[in-house]
Coordinates of C-alpha atoms (C1' of nucleotides) in Angstrom, one line a residue:
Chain X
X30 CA -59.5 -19.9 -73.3
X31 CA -58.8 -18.0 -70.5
X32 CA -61.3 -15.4 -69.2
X33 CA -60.1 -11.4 -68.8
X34 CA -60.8 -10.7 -65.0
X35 CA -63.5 -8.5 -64.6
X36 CA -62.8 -5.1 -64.0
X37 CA -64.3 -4.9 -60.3
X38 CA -63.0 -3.5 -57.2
X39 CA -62.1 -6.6 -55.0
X40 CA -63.0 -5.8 -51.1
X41 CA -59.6 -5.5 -49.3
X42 CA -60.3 -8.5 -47.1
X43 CA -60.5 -11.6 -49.1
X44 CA -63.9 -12.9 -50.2
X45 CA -64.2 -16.5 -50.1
X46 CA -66.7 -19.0 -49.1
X47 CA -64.2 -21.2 -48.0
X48 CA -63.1 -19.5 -45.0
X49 CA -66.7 -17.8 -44.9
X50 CA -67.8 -18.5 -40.9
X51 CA -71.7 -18.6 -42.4
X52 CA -70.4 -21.6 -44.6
X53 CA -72.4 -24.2 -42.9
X54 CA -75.4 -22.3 -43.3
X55 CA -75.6 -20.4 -46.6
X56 CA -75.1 -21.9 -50.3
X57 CA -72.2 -24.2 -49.8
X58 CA -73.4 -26.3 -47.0
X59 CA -72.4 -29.9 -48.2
X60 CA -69.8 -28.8 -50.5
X61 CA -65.8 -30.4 -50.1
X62 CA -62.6 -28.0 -49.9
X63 CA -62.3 -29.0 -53.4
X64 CA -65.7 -27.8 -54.4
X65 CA -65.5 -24.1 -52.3
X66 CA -62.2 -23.5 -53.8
X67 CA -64.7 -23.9 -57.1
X68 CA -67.2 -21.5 -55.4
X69 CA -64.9 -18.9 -54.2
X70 CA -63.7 -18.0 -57.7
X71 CA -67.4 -17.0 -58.5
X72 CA -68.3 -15.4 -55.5
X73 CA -65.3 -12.9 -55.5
X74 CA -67.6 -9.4 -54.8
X75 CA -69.0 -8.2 -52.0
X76 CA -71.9 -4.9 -52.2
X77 CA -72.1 -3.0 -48.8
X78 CA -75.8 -1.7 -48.6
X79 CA -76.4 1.1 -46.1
X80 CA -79.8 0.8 -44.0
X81 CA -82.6 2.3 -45.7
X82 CA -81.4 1.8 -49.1
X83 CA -82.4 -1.2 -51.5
X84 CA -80.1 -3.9 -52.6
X85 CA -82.5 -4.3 -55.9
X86 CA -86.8 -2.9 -56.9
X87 CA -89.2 -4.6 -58.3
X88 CA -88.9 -4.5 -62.1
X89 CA -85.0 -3.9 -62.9
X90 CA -83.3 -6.6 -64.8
X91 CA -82.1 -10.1 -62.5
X92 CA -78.7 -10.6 -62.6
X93 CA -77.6 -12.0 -59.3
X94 CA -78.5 -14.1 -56.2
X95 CA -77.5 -12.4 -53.1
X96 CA -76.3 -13.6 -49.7
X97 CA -76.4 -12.0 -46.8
X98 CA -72.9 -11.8 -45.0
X99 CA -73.7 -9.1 -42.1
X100 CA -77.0 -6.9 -41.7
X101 CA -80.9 -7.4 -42.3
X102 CA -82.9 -7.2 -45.0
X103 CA -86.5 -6.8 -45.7
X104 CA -88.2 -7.9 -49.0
X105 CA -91.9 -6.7 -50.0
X106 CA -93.9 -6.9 -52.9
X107 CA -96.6 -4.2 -54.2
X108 CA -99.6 -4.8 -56.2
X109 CA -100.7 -1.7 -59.0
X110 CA -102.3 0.3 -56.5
X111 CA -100.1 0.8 -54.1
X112 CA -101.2 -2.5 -51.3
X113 CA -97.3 -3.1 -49.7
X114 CA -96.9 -6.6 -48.2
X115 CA -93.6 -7.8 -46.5
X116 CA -92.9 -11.3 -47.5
X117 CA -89.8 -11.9 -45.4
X118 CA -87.5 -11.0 -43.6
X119 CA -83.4 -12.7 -44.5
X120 CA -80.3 -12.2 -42.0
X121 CA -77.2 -13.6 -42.6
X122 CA -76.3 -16.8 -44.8
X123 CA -80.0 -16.2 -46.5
X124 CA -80.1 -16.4 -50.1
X125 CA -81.7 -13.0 -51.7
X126 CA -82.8 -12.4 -55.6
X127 CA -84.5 -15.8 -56.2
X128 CA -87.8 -14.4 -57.5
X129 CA -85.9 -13.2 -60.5
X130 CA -84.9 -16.3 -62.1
X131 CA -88.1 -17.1 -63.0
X132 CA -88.9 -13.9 -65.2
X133 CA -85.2 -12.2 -65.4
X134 CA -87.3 -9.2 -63.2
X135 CA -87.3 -8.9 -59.9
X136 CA -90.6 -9.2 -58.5
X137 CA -89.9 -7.2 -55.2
X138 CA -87.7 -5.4 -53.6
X139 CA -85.2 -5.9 -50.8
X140 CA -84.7 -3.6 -48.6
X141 CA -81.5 -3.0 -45.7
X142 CA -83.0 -2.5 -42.3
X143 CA -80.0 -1.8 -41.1
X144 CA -76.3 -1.0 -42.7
X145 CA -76.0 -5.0 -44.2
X146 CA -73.3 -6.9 -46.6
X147 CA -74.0 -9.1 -49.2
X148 CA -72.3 -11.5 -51.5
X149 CA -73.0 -11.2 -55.2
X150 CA -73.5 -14.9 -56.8
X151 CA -73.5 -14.0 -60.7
X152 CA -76.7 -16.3 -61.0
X153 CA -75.1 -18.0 -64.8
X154 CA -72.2 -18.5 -63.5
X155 CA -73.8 -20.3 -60.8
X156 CA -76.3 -22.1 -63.1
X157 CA -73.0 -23.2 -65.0
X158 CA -71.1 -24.4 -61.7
X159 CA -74.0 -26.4 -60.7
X160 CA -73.8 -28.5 -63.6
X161 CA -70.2 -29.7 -62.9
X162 CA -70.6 -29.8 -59.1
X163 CA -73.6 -32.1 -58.3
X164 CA -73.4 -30.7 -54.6
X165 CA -73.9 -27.3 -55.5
X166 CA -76.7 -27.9 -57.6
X167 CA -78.7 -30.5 -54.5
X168 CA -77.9 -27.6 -52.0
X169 CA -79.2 -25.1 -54.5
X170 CA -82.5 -26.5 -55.0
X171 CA -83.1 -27.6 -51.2
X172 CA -82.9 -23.5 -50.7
X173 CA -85.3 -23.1 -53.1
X174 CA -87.7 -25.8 -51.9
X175 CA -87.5 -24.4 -48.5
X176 CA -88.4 -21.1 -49.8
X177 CA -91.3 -22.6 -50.9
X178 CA -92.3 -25.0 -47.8
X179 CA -91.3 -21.3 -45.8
X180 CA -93.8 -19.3 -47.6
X181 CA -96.5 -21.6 -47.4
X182 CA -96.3 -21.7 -43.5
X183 CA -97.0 -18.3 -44.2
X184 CA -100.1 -18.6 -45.7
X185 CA -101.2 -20.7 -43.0
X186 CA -100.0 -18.2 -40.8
X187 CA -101.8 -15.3 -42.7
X188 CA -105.2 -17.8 -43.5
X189 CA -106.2 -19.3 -40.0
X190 CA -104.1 -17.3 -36.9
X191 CA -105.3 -14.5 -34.6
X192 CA -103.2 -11.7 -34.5
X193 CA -101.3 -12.9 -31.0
X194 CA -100.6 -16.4 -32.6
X195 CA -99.2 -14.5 -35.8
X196 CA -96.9 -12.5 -33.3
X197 CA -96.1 -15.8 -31.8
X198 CA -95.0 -17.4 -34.4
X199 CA -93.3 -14.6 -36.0
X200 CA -90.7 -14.1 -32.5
X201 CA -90.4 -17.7 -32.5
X202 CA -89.4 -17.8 -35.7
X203 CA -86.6 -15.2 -35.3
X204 CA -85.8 -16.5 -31.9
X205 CA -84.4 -20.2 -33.7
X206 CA -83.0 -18.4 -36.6
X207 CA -80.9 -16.1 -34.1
X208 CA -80.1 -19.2 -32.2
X209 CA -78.8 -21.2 -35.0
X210 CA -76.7 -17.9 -35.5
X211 CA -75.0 -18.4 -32.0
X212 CA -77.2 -15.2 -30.8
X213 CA -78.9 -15.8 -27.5
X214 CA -82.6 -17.5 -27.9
X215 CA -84.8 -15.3 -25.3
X216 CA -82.6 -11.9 -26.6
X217 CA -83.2 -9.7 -29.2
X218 CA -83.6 -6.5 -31.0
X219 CA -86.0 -6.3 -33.7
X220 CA -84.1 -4.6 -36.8
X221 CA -87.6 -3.8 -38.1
X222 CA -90.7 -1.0 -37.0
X223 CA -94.0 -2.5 -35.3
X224 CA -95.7 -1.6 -39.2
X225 CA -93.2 -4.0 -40.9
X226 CA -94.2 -6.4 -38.7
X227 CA -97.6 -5.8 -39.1
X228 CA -97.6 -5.6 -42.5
X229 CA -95.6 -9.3 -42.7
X230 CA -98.1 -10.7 -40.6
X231 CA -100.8 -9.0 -41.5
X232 CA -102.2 -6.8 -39.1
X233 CA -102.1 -3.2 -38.2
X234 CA -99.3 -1.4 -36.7
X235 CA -101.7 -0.9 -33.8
X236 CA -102.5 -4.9 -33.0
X237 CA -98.6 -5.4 -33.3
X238 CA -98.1 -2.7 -30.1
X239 CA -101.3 -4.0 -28.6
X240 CA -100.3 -7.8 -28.8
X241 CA -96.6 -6.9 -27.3
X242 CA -97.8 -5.1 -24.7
X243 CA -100.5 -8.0 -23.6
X244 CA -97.6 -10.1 -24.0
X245 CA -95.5 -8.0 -21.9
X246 CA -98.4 -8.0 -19.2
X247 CA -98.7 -11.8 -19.4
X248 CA -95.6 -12.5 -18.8
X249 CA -94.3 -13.9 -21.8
X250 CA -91.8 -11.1 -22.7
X251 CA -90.5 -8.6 -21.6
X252 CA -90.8 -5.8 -24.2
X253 CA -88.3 -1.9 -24.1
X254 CA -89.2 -0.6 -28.2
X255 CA -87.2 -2.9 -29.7
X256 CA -85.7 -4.7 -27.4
X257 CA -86.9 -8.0 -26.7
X258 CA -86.6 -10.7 -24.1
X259 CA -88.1 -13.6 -24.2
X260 CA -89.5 -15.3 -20.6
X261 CA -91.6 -18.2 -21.6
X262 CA -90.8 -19.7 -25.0
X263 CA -93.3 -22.5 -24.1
X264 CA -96.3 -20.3 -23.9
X265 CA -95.5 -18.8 -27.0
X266 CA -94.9 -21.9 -28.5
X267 CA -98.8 -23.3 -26.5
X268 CA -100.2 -20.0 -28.6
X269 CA -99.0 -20.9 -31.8
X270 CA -100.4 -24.1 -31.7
X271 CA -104.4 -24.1 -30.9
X272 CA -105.4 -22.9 -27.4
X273 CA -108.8 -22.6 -28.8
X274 CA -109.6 -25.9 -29.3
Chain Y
X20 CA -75.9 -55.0 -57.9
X21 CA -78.8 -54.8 -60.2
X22 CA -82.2 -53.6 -58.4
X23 CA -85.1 -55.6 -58.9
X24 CA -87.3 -53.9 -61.4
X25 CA -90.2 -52.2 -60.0
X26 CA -93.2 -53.6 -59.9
X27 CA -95.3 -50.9 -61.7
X28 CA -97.4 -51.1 -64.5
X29 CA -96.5 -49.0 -67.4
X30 CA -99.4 -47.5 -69.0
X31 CA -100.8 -49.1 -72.1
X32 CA -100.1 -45.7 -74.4
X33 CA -96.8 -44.8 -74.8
X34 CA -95.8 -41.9 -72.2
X35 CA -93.8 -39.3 -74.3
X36 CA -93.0 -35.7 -73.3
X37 CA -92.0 -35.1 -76.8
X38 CA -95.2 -35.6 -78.5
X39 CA -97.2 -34.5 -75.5
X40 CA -99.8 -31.4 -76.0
X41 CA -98.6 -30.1 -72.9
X42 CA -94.9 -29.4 -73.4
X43 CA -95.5 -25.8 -73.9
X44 CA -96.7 -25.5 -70.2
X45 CA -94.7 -27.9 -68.7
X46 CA -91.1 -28.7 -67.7
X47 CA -90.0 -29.4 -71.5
X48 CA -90.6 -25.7 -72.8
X49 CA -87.8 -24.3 -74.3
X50 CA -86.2 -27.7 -74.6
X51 CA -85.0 -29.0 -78.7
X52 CA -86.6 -32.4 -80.0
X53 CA -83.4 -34.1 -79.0
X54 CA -83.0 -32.9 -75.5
X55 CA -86.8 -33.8 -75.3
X56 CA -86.1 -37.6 -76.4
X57 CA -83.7 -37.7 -73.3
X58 CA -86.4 -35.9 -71.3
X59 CA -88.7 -39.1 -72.3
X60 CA -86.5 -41.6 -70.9
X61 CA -86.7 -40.2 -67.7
X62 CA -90.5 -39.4 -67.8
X63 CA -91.8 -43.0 -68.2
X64 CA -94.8 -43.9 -66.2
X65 CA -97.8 -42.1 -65.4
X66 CA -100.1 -42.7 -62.1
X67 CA -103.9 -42.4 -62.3
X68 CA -105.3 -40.5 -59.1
X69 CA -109.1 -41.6 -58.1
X70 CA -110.9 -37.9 -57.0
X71 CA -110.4 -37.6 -53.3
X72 CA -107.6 -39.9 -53.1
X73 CA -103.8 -38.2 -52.3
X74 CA -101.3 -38.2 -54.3
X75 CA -99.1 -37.6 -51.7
X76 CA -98.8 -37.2 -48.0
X77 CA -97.4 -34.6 -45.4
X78 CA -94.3 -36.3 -43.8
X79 CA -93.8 -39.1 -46.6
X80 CA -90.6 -40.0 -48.3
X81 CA -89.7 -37.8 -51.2
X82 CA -88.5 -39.3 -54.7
X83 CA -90.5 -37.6 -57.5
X84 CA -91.7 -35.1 -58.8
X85 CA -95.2 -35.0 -60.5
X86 CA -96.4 -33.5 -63.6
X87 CA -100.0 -33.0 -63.6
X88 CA -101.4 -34.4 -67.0
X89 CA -105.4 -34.4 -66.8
X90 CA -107.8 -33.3 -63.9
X91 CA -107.1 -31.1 -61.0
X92 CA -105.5 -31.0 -57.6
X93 CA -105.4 -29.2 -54.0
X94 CA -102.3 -29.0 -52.0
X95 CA -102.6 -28.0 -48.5
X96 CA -100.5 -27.9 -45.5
X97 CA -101.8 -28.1 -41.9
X98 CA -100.3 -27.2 -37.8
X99 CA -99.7 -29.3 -35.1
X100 CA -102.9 -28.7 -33.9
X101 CA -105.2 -28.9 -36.9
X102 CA -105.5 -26.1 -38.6
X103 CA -105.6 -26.6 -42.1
X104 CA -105.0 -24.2 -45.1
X105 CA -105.0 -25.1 -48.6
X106 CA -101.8 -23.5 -50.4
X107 CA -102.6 -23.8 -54.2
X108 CA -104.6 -25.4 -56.8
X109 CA -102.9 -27.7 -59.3
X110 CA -104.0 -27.8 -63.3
X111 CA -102.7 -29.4 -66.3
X112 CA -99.4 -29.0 -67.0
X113 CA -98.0 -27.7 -63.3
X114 CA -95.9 -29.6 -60.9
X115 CA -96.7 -31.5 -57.6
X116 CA -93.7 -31.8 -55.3
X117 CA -91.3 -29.1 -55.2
X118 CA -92.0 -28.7 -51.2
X119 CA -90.1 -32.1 -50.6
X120 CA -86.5 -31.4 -52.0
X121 CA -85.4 -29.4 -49.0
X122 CA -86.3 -32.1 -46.9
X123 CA -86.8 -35.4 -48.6
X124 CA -90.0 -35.3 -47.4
X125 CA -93.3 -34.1 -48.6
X126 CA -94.3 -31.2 -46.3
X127 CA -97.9 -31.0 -47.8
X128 CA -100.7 -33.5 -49.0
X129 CA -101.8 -33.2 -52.8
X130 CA -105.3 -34.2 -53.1
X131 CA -107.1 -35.0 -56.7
X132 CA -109.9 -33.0 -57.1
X133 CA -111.2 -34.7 -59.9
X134 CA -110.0 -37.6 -61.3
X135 CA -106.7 -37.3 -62.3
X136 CA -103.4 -38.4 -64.3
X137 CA -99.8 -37.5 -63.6
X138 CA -96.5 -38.0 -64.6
X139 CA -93.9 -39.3 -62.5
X140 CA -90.5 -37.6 -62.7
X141 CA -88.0 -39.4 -60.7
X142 CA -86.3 -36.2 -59.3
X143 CA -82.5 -37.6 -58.7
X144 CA -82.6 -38.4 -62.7
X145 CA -84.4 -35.1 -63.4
X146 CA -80.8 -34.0 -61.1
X147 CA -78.7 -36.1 -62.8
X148 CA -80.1 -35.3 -66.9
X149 CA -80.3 -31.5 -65.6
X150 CA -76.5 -31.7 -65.3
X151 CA -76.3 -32.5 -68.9
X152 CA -79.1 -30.1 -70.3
X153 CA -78.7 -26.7 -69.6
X154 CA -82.4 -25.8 -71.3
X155 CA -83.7 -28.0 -68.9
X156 CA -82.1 -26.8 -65.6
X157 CA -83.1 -23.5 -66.3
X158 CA -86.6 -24.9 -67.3
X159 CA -87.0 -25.9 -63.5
X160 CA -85.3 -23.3 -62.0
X161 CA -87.7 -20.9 -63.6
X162 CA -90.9 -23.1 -62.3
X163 CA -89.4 -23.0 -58.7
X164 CA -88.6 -19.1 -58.5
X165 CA -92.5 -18.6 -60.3
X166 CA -93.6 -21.0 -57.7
X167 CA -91.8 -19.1 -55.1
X168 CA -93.5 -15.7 -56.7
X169 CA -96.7 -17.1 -56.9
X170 CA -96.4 -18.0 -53.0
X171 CA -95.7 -14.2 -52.8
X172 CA -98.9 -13.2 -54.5
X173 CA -100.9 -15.1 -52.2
X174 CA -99.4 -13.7 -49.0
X175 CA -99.9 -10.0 -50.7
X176 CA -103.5 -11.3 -51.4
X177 CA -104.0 -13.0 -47.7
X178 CA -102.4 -10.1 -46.0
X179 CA -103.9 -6.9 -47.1
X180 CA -107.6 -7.4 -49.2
X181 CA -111.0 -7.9 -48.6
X182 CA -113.1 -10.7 -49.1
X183 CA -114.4 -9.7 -52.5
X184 CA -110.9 -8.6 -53.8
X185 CA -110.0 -11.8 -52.8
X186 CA -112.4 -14.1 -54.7
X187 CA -112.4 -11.6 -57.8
X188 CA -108.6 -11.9 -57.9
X189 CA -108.9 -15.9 -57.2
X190 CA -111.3 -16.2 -60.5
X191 CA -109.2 -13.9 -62.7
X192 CA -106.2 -16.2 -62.0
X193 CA -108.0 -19.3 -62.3
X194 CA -109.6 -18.4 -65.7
X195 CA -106.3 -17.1 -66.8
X196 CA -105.0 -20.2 -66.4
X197 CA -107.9 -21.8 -67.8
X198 CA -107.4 -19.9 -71.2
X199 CA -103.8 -20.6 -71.4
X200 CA -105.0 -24.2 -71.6
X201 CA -107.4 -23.2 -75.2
X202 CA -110.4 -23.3 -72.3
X203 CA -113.0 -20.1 -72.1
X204 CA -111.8 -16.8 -70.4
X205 CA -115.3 -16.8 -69.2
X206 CA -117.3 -20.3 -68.7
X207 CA -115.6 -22.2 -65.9
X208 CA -116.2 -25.4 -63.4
X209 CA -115.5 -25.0 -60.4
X210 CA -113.8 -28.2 -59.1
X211 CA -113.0 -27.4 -55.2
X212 CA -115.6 -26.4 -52.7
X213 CA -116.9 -23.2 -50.6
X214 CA -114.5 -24.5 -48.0
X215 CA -111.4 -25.1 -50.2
X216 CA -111.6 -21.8 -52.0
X217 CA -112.3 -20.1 -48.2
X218 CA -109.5 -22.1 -46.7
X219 CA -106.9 -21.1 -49.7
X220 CA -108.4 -17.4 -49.4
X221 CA -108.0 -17.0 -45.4
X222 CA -111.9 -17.5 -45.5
X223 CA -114.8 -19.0 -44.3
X224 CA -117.1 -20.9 -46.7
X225 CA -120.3 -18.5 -45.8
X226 CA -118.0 -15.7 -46.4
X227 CA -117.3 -17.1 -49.9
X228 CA -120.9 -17.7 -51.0
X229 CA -121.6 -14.2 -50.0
X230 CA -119.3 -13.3 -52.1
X231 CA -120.1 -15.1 -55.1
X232 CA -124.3 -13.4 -54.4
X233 CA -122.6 -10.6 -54.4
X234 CA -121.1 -10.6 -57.4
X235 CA -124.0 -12.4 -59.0
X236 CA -126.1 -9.3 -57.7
X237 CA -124.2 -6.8 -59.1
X238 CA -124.1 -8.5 -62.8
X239 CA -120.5 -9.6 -62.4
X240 CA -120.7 -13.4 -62.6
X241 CA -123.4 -15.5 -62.9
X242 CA -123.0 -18.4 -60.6
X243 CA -125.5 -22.1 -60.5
X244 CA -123.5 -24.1 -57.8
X245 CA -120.0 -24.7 -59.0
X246 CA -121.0 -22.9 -62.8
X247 CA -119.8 -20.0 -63.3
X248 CA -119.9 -17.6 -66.2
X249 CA -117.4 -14.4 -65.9
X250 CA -119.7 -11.6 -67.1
X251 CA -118.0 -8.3 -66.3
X252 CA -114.3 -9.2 -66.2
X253 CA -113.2 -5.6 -66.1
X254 CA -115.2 -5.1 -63.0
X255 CA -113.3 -7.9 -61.2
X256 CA -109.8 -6.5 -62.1
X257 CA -110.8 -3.1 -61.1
X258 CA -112.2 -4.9 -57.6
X259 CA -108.7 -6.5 -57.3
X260 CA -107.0 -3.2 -57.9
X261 CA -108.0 -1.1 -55.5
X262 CA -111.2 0.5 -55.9
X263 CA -111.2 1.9 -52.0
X264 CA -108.3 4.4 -52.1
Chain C
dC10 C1' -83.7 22.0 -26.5
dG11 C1' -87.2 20.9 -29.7
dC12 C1' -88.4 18.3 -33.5
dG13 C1' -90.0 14.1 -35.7
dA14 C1' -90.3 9.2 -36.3
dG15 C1' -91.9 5.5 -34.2
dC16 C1' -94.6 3.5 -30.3
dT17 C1' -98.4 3.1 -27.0
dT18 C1' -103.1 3.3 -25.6
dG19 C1' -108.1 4.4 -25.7
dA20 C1' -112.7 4.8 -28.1
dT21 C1' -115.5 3.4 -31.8
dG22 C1' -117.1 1.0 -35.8
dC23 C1' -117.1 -2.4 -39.4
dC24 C1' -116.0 -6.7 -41.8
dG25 C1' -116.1 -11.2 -41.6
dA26 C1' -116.7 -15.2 -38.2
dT27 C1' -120.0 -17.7 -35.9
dC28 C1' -124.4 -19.8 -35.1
dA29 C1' -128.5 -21.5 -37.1
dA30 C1' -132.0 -22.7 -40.4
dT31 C1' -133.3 -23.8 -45.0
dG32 C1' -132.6 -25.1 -49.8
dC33 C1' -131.0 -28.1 -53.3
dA34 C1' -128.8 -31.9 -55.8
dT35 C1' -127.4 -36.6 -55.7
dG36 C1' -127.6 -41.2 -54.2
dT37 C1' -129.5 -45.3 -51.7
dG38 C1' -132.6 -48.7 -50.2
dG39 C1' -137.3 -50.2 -49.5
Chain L
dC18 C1' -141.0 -44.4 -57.6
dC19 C1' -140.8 -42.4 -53.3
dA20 C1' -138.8 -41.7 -48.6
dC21 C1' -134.9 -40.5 -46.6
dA22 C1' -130.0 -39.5 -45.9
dT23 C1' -126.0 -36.9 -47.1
dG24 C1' -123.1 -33.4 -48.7
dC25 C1' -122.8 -28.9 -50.2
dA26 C1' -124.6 -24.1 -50.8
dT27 C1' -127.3 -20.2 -49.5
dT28 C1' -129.2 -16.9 -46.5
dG29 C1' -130.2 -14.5 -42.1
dA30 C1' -129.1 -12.8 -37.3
dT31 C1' -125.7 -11.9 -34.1
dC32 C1' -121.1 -11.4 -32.2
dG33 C1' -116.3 -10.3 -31.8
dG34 C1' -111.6 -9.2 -33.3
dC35 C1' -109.2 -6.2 -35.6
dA36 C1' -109.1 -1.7 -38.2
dT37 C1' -109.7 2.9 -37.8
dC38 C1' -109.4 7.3 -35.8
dA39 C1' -107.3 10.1 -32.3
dA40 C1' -104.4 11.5 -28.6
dG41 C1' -100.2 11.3 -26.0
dC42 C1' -95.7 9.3 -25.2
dT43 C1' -90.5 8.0 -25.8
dC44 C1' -86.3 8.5 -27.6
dG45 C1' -82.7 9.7 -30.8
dC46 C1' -80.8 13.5 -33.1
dG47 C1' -79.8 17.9 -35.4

DNA sequence: CGCGAGCTTGATGCCGATCAATGCATGTGG
DNA sequence: CCACATGCATTGATCGGCATCAAGCTCGCG
């Protein structure tokens, strides 16, 4: 039984994880030719998301994982009166949408911080490739496990650092994730405002600025709005683990 | 090549998910009596855990899964230098282990709080048989993403309340959980100390028995050491929501 | 050019950390 | 059975880091 091909716009480039340059980083990490060529006939839709707007909110119906093929996105979930937290921040070849599965809701909402592209990974369809390709469905889970191990450095983050540790941590953090990327390691421009930040981390808008500009004065950055250069990784890296002690 | 047998001892009574009272909470929900007998063949042994012993260590080899059967465990995670921070609190029927897929390594200990019982779910078979069982790959996919949600939670929790919101919203969850297990909404056992509920909540342990006077004070809880009696639940959700805006 | 969003910087105050003492339950050995 | 030790909890006094409030500042953009 042959499906009908879905009625959807194809993007005039072609879409295909196999020839995807974020392939060694994103969902089919570990996967053969063979396997991709399985891959690519799912993944065949792209959504372009212009900064500002939101790839999905808290509450609509899940239907999709998301990755990110160019741009930034911010996710942040909301409690009943209002409180805003940021809960992470994904660039390209990072897997969006995964707190729906669990509920078929979205739990939060994600957020383009600047005009971004995204694959759309019809999440059955994936759950049904998995169980034929054993690769897909190992590579699957280690994302979702390191979602997990991720968010509970946050915690520890969040529970027991000072607010220039947090920042630390937080640049460092983007810093390897931009290197991995082939982006410089000591240059960058933040995508997001000082009160993303801040709430991510949380703090105040104000300790963010403050803790950049001691930085700045300390020597360990040097610090134009948002962008960032980064003098001495070790002393960041000597602040995120205890100088206190 | 046939591998020696391990050298474990099975548990006298026989080790069933089928005819266990917690299938309804655990990883078989949703699973028919016949997918459960395959589900049974997997799940075969069981692993007593003395309180204060670990179940499992940062940095050790990761093979299994664990379903908590009776008693009640920590799991916490802690930075080069020390700093400890106690990421959740493990009850009947939840699972132990997820954090170690993305590495093959455990990236947290699990500590029994009490004495305890799990069961040990070999998680390349749980792969393998979730290949075969759709009911049951989405089973676990929905406990990661709710794990991954529940992470969220916390970080919304850590990030922007108070002390008391904190503890209030700590209780609610922990005797919601309680009642799902046929326990009291409103009589509870503490099993962790000042310190573990101040390190999971991003405080200290003075911090935390303020905040229990508190409460006791104003006629929300009655508290004698680690027995507590919820007696103004409304008032604790209305603390958790925000009363200050 | 002037507006506005976002950023910086200063002054002040409060919440929770820290330091310190006491209380209370459990266990152990004389 | 009592004396004492130990681990955990409570309570008070003080301190400090970050939030809050309040101006200016910078830069991009209509």
């Amino acid at each position: 039984m042959t499906a009908v091909p879905p009625p959807i716009r194809i993007e005039p480039f072609k879409v295909a994880c196999s020839n995807c340059n974020l392939r060694e980083l994103c969902l089919p990490v570990g996967m053969s030719n063979e396997q991709l060529e399985r891959l690519d006939s799912l993944v065949a839709i792209r959504r372009t998301v212009p900064r500002g707007d939101a790839l999905f909110h808290a509450g609509e119906a899940f239907g999709s994982l998301f990755a990110v093929r160019t741009g930034f996105f911010k996710t942040c979930v909301a409690s009943e009166d209002g409180r805003e937290q940021v809960t992470g921040f994904q660039m390209a070849g990072e897997l969006l949408g995964l707190d729906g599965i669990g509920t078929d809701r979205h739990t939060c909402d994600a957020v383009a911080l600047e005009d971004s592209q995204v694959c759309i990974i019809p999440y059955h369809q994936l759950e049904d490739l998995s169980r034929e390709l054993s690769d897909l469905q190992r590579q699957f889970h280690k994302i979702m496990s390191r979602e997990i191990v991720r968010d509970h450095g946050v915690m520890l983050l969040l529970g027991s650092m000072r607010a220039e540790e947090r920042l630390a941590a937080f640049l460092l953090n983007l810093t390897q994730r931009l290197a991995t990327r082939g982006f410089s390691g000591s240059e960058l421009v933040l995508r997001m405002t000082r009160e993303e930040i801040g709430s991510y981390l949380g703090l105040k808008l104000e300790t963010v600025s403050r803790a950049f500009s001691k930085f700045q004065d300390d020597g360990l950055l040097e610090v134009r709005q948002r962008q960032i250069r980064v003098l001495d990784a070790p002393a960041l890296q000597a602040l995120v683990n205890g100088p206190h002690c």
